Short mmCIF file of C-alpha atoms in Angstrom, two decimals:
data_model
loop_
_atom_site.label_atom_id
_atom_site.label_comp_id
_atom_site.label_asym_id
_atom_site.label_seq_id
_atom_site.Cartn_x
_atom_site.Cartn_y
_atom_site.Cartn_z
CA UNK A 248 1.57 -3.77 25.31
CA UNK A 249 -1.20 -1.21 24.05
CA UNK A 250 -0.43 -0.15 20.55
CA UNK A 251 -2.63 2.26 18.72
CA UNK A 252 -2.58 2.99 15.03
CA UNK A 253 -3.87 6.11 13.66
CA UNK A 254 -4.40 6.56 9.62
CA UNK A 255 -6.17 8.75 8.19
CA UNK A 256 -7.91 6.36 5.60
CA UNK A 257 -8.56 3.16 6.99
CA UNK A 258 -11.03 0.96 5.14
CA UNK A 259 -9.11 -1.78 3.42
CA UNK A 260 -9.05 -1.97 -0.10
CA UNK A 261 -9.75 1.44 -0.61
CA UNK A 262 -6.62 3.01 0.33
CA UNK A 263 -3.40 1.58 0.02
CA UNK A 264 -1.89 2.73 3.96
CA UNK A 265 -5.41 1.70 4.67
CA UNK A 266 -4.71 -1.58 3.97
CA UNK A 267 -1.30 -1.57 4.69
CA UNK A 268 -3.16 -0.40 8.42
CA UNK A 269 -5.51 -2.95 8.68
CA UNK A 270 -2.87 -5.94 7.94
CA UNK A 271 -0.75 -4.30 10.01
CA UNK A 272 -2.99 -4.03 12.83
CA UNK A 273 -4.18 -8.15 12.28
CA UNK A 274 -0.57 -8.88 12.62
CA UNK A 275 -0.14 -7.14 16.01
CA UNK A 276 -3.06 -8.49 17.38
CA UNK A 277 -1.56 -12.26 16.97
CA UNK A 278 1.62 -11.37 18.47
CA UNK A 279 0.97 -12.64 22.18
CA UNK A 280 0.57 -9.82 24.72
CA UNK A 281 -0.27 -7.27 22.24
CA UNK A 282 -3.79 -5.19 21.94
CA UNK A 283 -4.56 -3.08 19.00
CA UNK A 284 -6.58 -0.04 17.99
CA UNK A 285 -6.59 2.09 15.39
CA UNK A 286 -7.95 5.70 15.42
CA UNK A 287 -9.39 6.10 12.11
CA UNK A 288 -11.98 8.59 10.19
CA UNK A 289 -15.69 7.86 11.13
CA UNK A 290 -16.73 6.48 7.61
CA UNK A 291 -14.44 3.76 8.47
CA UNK A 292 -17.07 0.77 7.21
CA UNK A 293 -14.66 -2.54 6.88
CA UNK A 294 -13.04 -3.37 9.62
CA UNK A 295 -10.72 -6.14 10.93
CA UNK A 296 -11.68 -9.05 13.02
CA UNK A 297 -12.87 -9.03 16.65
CA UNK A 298 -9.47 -8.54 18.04
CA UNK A 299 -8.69 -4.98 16.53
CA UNK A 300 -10.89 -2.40 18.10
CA UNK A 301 -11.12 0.89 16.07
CA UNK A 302 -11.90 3.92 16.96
CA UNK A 303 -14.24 6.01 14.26
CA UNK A 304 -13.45 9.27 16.09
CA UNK A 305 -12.69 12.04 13.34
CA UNK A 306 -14.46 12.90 10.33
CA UNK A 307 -12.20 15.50 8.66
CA UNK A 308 -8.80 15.79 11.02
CA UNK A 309 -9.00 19.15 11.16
CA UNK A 310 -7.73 21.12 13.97
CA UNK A 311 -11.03 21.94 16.09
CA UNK A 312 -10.88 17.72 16.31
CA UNK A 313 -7.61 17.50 18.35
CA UNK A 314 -9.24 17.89 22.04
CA UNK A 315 -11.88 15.23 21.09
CA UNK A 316 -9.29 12.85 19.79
CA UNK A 317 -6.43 13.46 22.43
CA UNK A 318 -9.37 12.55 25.21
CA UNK A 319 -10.05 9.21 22.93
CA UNK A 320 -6.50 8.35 23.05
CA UNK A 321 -6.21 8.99 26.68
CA UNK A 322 -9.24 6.55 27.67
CA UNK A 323 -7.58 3.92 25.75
CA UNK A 324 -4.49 4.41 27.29
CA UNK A 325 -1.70 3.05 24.54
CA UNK A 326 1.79 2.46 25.58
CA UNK A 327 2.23 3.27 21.98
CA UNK A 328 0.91 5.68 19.90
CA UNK A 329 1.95 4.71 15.68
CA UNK A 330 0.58 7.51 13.49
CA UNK A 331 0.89 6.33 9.58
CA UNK A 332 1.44 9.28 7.27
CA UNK A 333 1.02 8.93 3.82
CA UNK A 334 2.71 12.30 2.87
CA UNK A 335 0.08 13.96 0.95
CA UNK A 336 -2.93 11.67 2.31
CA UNK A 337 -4.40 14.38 5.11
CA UNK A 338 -4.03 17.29 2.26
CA UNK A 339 -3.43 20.62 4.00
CA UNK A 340 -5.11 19.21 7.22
CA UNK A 341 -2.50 19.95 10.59
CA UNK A 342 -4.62 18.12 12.55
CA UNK A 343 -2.16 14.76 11.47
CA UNK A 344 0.91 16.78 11.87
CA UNK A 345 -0.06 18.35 15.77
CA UNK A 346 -1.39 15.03 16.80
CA UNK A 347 1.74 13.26 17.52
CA UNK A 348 3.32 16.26 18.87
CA UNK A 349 0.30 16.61 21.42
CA UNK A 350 0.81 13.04 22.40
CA UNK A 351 4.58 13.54 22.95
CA UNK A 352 4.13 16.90 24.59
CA UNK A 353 1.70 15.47 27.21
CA UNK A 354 3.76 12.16 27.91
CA UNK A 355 0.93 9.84 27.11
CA UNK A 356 2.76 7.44 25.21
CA UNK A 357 5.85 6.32 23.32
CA UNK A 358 5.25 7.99 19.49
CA UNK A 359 6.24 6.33 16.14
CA UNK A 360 5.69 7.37 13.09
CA UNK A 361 5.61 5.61 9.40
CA UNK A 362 6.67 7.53 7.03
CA UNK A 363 5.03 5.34 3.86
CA UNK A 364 5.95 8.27 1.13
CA UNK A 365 8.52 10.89 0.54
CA UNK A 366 7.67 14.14 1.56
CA UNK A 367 7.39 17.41 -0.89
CA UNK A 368 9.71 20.06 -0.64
CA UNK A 369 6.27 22.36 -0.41
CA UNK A 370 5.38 20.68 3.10
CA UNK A 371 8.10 22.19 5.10
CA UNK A 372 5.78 23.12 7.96
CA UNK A 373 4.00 19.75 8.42
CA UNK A 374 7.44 18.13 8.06
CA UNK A 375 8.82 20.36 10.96
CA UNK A 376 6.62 19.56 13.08
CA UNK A 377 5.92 16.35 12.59
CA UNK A 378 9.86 15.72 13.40
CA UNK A 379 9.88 16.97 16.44
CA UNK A 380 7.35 14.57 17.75
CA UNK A 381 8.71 11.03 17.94
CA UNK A 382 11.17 8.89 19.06
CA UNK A 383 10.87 6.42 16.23
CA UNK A 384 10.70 6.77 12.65
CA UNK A 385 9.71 3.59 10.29
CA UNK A 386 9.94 3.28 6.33
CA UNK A 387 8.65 1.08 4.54
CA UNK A 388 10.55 2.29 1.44
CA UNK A 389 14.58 0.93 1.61
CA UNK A 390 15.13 3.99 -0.55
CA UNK A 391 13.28 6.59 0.89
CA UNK A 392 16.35 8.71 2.55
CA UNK A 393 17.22 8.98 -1.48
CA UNK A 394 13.48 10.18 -2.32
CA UNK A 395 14.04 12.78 0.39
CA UNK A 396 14.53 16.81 -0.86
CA UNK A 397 17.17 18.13 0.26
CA UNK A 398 16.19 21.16 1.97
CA UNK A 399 14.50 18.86 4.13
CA UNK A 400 16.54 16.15 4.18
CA UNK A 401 19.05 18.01 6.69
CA UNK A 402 16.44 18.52 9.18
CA UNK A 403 15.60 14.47 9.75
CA UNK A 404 15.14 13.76 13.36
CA UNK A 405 17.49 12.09 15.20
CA UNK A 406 15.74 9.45 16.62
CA UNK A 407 15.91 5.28 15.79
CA UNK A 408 15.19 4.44 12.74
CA UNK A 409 13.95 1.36 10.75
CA UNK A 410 12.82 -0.19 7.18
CA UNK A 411 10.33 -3.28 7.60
CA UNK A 412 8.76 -2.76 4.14
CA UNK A 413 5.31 -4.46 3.45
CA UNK A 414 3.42 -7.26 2.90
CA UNK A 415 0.27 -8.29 0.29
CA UNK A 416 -3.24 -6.62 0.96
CA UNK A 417 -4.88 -9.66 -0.25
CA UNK A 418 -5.70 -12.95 1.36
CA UNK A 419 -4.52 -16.15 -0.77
CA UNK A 420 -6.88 -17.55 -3.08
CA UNK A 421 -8.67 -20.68 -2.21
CA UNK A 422 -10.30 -21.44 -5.37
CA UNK A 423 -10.41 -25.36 -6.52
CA UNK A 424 -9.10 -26.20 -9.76
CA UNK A 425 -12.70 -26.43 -11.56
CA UNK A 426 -13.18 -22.81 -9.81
CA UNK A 427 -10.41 -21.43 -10.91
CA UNK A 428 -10.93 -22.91 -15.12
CA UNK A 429 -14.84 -21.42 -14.78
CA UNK A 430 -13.55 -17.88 -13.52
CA UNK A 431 -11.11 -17.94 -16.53
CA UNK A 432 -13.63 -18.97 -18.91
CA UNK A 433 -15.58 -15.89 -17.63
CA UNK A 434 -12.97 -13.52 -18.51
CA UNK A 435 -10.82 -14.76 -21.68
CA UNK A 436 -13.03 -14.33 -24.68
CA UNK A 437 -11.91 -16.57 -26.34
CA UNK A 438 -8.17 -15.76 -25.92
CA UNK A 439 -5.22 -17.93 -25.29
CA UNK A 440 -3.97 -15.65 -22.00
CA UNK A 441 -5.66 -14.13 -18.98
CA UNK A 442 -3.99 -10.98 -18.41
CA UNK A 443 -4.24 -8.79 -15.29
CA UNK A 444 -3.59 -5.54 -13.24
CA UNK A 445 -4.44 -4.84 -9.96
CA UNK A 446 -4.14 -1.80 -8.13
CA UNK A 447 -5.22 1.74 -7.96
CA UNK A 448 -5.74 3.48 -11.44
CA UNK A 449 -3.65 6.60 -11.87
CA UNK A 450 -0.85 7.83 -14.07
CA UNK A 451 2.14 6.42 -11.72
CA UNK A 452 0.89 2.73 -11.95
CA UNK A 453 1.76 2.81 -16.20
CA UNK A 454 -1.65 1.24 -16.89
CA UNK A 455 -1.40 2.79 -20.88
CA UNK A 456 1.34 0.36 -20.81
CA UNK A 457 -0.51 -2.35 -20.63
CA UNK A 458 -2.29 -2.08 -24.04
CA UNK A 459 1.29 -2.62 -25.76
CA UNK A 460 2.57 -5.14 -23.57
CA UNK A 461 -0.39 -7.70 -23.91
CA UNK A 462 -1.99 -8.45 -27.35
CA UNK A 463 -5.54 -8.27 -28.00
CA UNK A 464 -4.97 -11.22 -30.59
CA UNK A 465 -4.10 -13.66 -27.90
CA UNK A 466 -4.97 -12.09 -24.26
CA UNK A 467 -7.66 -11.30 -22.58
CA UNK A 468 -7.23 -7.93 -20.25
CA UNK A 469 -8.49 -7.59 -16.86
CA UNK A 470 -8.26 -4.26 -14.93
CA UNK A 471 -9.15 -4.48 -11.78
CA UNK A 472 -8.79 -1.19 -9.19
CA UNK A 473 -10.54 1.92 -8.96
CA UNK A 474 -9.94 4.83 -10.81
CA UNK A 475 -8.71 8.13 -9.09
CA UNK A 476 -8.65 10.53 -12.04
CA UNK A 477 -11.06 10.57 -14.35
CA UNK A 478 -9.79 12.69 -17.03
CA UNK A 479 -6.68 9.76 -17.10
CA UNK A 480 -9.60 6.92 -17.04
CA UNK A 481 -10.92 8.72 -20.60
CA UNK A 482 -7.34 8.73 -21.64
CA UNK A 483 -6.87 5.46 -21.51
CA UNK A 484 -10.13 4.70 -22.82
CA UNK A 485 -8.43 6.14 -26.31
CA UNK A 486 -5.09 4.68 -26.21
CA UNK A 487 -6.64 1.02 -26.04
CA UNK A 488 -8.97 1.72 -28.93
CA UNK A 489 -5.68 2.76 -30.55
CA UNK A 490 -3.78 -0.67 -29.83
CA UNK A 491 -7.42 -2.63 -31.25
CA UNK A 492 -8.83 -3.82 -27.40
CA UNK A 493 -12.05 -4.35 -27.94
CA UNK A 494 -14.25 -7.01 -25.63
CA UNK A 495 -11.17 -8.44 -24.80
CA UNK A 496 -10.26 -5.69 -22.54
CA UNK A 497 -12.08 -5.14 -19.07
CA UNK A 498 -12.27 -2.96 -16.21
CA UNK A 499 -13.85 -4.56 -12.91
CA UNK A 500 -13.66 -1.74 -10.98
CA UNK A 501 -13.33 -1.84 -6.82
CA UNK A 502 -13.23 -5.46 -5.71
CA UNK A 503 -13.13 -7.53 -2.60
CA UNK A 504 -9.85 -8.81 -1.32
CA UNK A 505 -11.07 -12.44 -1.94
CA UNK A 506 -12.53 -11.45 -5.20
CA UNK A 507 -9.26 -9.54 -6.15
CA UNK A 508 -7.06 -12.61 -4.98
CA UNK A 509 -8.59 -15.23 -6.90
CA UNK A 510 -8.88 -13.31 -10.02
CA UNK A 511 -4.70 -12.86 -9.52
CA UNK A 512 -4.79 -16.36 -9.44
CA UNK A 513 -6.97 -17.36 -12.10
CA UNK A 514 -4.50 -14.91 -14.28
CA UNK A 515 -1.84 -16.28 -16.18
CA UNK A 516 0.34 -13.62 -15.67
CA UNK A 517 -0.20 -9.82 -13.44
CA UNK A 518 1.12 -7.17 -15.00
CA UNK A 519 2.46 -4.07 -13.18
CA UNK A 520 3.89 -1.77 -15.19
CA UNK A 521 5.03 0.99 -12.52
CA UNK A 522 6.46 4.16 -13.88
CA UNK A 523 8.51 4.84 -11.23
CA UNK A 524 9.81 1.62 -10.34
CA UNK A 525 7.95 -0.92 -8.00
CA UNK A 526 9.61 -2.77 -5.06
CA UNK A 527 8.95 -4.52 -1.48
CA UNK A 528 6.78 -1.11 -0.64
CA UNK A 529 4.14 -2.35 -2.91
CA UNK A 530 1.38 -4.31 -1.29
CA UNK A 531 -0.09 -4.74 -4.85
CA UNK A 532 3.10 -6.82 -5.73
CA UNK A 533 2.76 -9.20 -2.55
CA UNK A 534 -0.93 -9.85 -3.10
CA UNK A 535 -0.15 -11.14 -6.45
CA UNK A 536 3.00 -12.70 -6.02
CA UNK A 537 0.87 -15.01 -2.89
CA UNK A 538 -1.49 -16.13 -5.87
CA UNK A 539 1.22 -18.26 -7.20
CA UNK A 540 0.64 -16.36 -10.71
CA UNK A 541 3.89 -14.88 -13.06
CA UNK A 542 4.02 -11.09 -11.77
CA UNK A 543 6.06 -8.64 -14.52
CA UNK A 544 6.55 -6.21 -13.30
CA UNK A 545 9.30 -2.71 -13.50
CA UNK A 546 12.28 -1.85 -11.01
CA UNK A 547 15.08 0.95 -10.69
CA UNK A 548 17.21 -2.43 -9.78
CA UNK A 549 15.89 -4.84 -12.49
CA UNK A 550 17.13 -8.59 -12.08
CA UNK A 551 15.36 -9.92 -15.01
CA UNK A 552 14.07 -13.17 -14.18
CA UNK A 553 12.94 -14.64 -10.79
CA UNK A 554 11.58 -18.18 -11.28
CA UNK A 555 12.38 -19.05 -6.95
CA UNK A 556 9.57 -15.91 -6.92
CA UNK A 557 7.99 -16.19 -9.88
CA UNK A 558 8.63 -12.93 -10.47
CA UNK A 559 10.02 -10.78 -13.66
CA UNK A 560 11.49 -7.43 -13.08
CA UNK A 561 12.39 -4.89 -16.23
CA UNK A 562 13.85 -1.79 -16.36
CA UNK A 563 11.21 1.36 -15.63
CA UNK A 564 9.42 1.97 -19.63
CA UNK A 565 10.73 -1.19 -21.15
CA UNK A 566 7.67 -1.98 -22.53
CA UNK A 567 9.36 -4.13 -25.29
CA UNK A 568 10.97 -6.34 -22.27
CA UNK A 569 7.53 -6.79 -20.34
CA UNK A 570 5.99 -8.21 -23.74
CA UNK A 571 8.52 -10.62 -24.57
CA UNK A 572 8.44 -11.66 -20.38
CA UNK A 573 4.75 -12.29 -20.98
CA UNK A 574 4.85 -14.06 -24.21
CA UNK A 575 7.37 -16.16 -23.30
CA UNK A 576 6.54 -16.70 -19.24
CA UNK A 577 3.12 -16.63 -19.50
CA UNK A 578 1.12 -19.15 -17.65
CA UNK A 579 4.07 -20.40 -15.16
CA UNK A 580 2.92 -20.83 -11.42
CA UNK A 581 4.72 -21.10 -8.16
CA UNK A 582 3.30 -23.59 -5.88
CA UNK A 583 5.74 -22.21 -2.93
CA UNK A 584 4.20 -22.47 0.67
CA UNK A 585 2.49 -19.39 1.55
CA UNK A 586 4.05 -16.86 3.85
CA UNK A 587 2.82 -14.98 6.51
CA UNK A 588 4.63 -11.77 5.26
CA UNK A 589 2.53 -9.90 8.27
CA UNK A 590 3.61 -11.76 11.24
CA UNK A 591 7.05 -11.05 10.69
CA UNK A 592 6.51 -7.81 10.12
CA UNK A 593 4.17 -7.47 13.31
CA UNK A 594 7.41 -8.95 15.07
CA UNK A 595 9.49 -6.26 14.48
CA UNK A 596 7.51 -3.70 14.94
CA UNK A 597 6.69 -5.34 18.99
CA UNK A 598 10.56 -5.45 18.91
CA UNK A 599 11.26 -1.73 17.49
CA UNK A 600 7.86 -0.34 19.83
CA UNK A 601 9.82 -2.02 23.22
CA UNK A 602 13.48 -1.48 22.75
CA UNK A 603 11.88 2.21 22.09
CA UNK A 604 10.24 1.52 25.35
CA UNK A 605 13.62 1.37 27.70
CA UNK A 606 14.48 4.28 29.62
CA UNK A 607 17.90 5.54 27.85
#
């Protein structure tokens, strides 16, 4: 089977259906009988390994693209065609929206879509044609019919449907123990707790949060992500000179997967204080929760505490629960065996692409 992926932002690490792509992809490839590709933007500069080929054929998916990118798909000749939209990712751009309608329309291959984010009730026209053009829908959210508006909610395809959720974006850490007690020295200060985030830097991640759920009398703060706003970056800058972080708090910016993952698990505990409620979408989450390290984290479902996963859930805003989580959790590990969250997930997508596949 010939499977190709198309995102619109593809280098890992950088984008978070990017890297939900290119794990995506790695898992397909291992699934026997399976080739990959993914159709991707021409600044594409990380890639996978060997066995995913991609395809740097668009620059700005705009609509003068489409006959360059239809003859692309054609001389790779998919049996599947998976297009991953991340709702507002393209912008205005139709390109995204016509592109699985002109693969449909000219029977080159079976077409699924991902939906990885609600729509807006503003992108009514995208959305309508966008439905009309596949015969599989996935989500990754378990939710996401509920996330739906509801003038567009009534026009959902009818076509299969299926949730397979995510995995982490980040490769396990393999530091050694003396590794692991020099990278903390690097980052604690002189404090008793190695605090982290990880993740993009924007209002809906709660980062303000963090400067009253850690204390800058006994943690040490690492931020690690890139910031997508600067006006909230300066923002933030003031609220933790209002809750007294001085040196203790950091900001790493962009880092490697392999960087990222062992300073998760050099961390005594990863905070993710989600304003909206995180879940089994989040690849941020899973790359933590692989590190072994105490994730706190917020949920529209909370459970309180995990110790199986190593994992504490609050209510969305309970900043007061998160603290007393991390004062009185901090510094527990799970030594569970890792899990290769991917394959499975690569699995049932094979599965979903082939019973798709059957003539009706």
């Amino acid at each position: 089977m010939r499977v190709l992926q198309i995102a619109g932002m593809f280098p890992p690490g950088r984008c978070g259906v990017g890297d939900y792509v290119s794990s995506l992809a790695q898992g397909l490839a291992r699934v026997p009988g399976t080739q990959v590709a993914v159709l991707t933007q021409r600044s594409a500069t990380r890639v996978p390994p060997a066995s995913v080929e991609v395809l740097g054929e668009t620059g700005t998916w705009r609509l003068w693209e489409l006959p360059r990118l239809v003859r692309s798909i054609r001389r790779w000749q998919p049996d599947v065609v998976h297009i991953h939209w991340p709702s507002q990712g393209f912008g205005w751009r139709l390109g995204p929206a016509l592109l699985p309608a002109l693969c449909k329309w000219l029977g080159i291959a079976t077409v699924v879509q991902t939906w990885h984010e609600p729509w807006l009730g503003r992108d009514w026209l995208r959305f309508r044609l966008q439905r009309r053009a596949t015969d599989g829908l996935v989500f990754v959210r378990p939710n996401f019919m509920q996330l739906m508006p509801a003038r567009l909610l009534r026009f959902m395809p009818a076509c299969p449907q299926r949730t397979f959720g995510s995995g982490g974006a980040l490769p396990r850490s393999t530091l050694s123990g003396d590794q692991r007690a020099r990278l903390r020295d690097r980052y604690l200060k002189g404090r008793r707790n190695l605090v982290a985030f990880f993740g993009f830097i924007y209002p809906k991640k709660g980062v303000e949060q963090l400067f009253e759920i850690a204390d800058p009398a006994v943690d040490a703060l690492v931020i690690a992500g890139s910031v997508l706003d600067e006006p909230y970056a300066q923002r933030l800058a003031a609220i933790a000179r209002e809750h007294g972080w001085g040196e203790q708090l950091q900001y790493t910016g962009y880092l490697e997967p392999e960087a990222a993952a062992d300073l998760l698990h050099a961390a005594d505990a990863v905070v993710l204080p989600f304003v909206a409620g995180g879940g089994e979408w989040n690849t941020s989450l899973h790359g933590a929760l692989a590190q072994g390290t105490l994730v706190v984290t917020t949920s529209e479902h909370p459970q309180g505490d995990d110790p199986q996963r190593n994992l504490y859930t609050a209510p969305v805003a309970d900043v007061a629960g998160m603290r007393q989580a991390l004062r009185t959790l901090a510094g527990r590990r799970s030594h569970a065996p890792a899990r290769d969250e991917w394959a499975e997930i690569a699995r049932a997508h094979v599965g979903f692409y082939s019973e798709l596949a059957q003539p009706s």
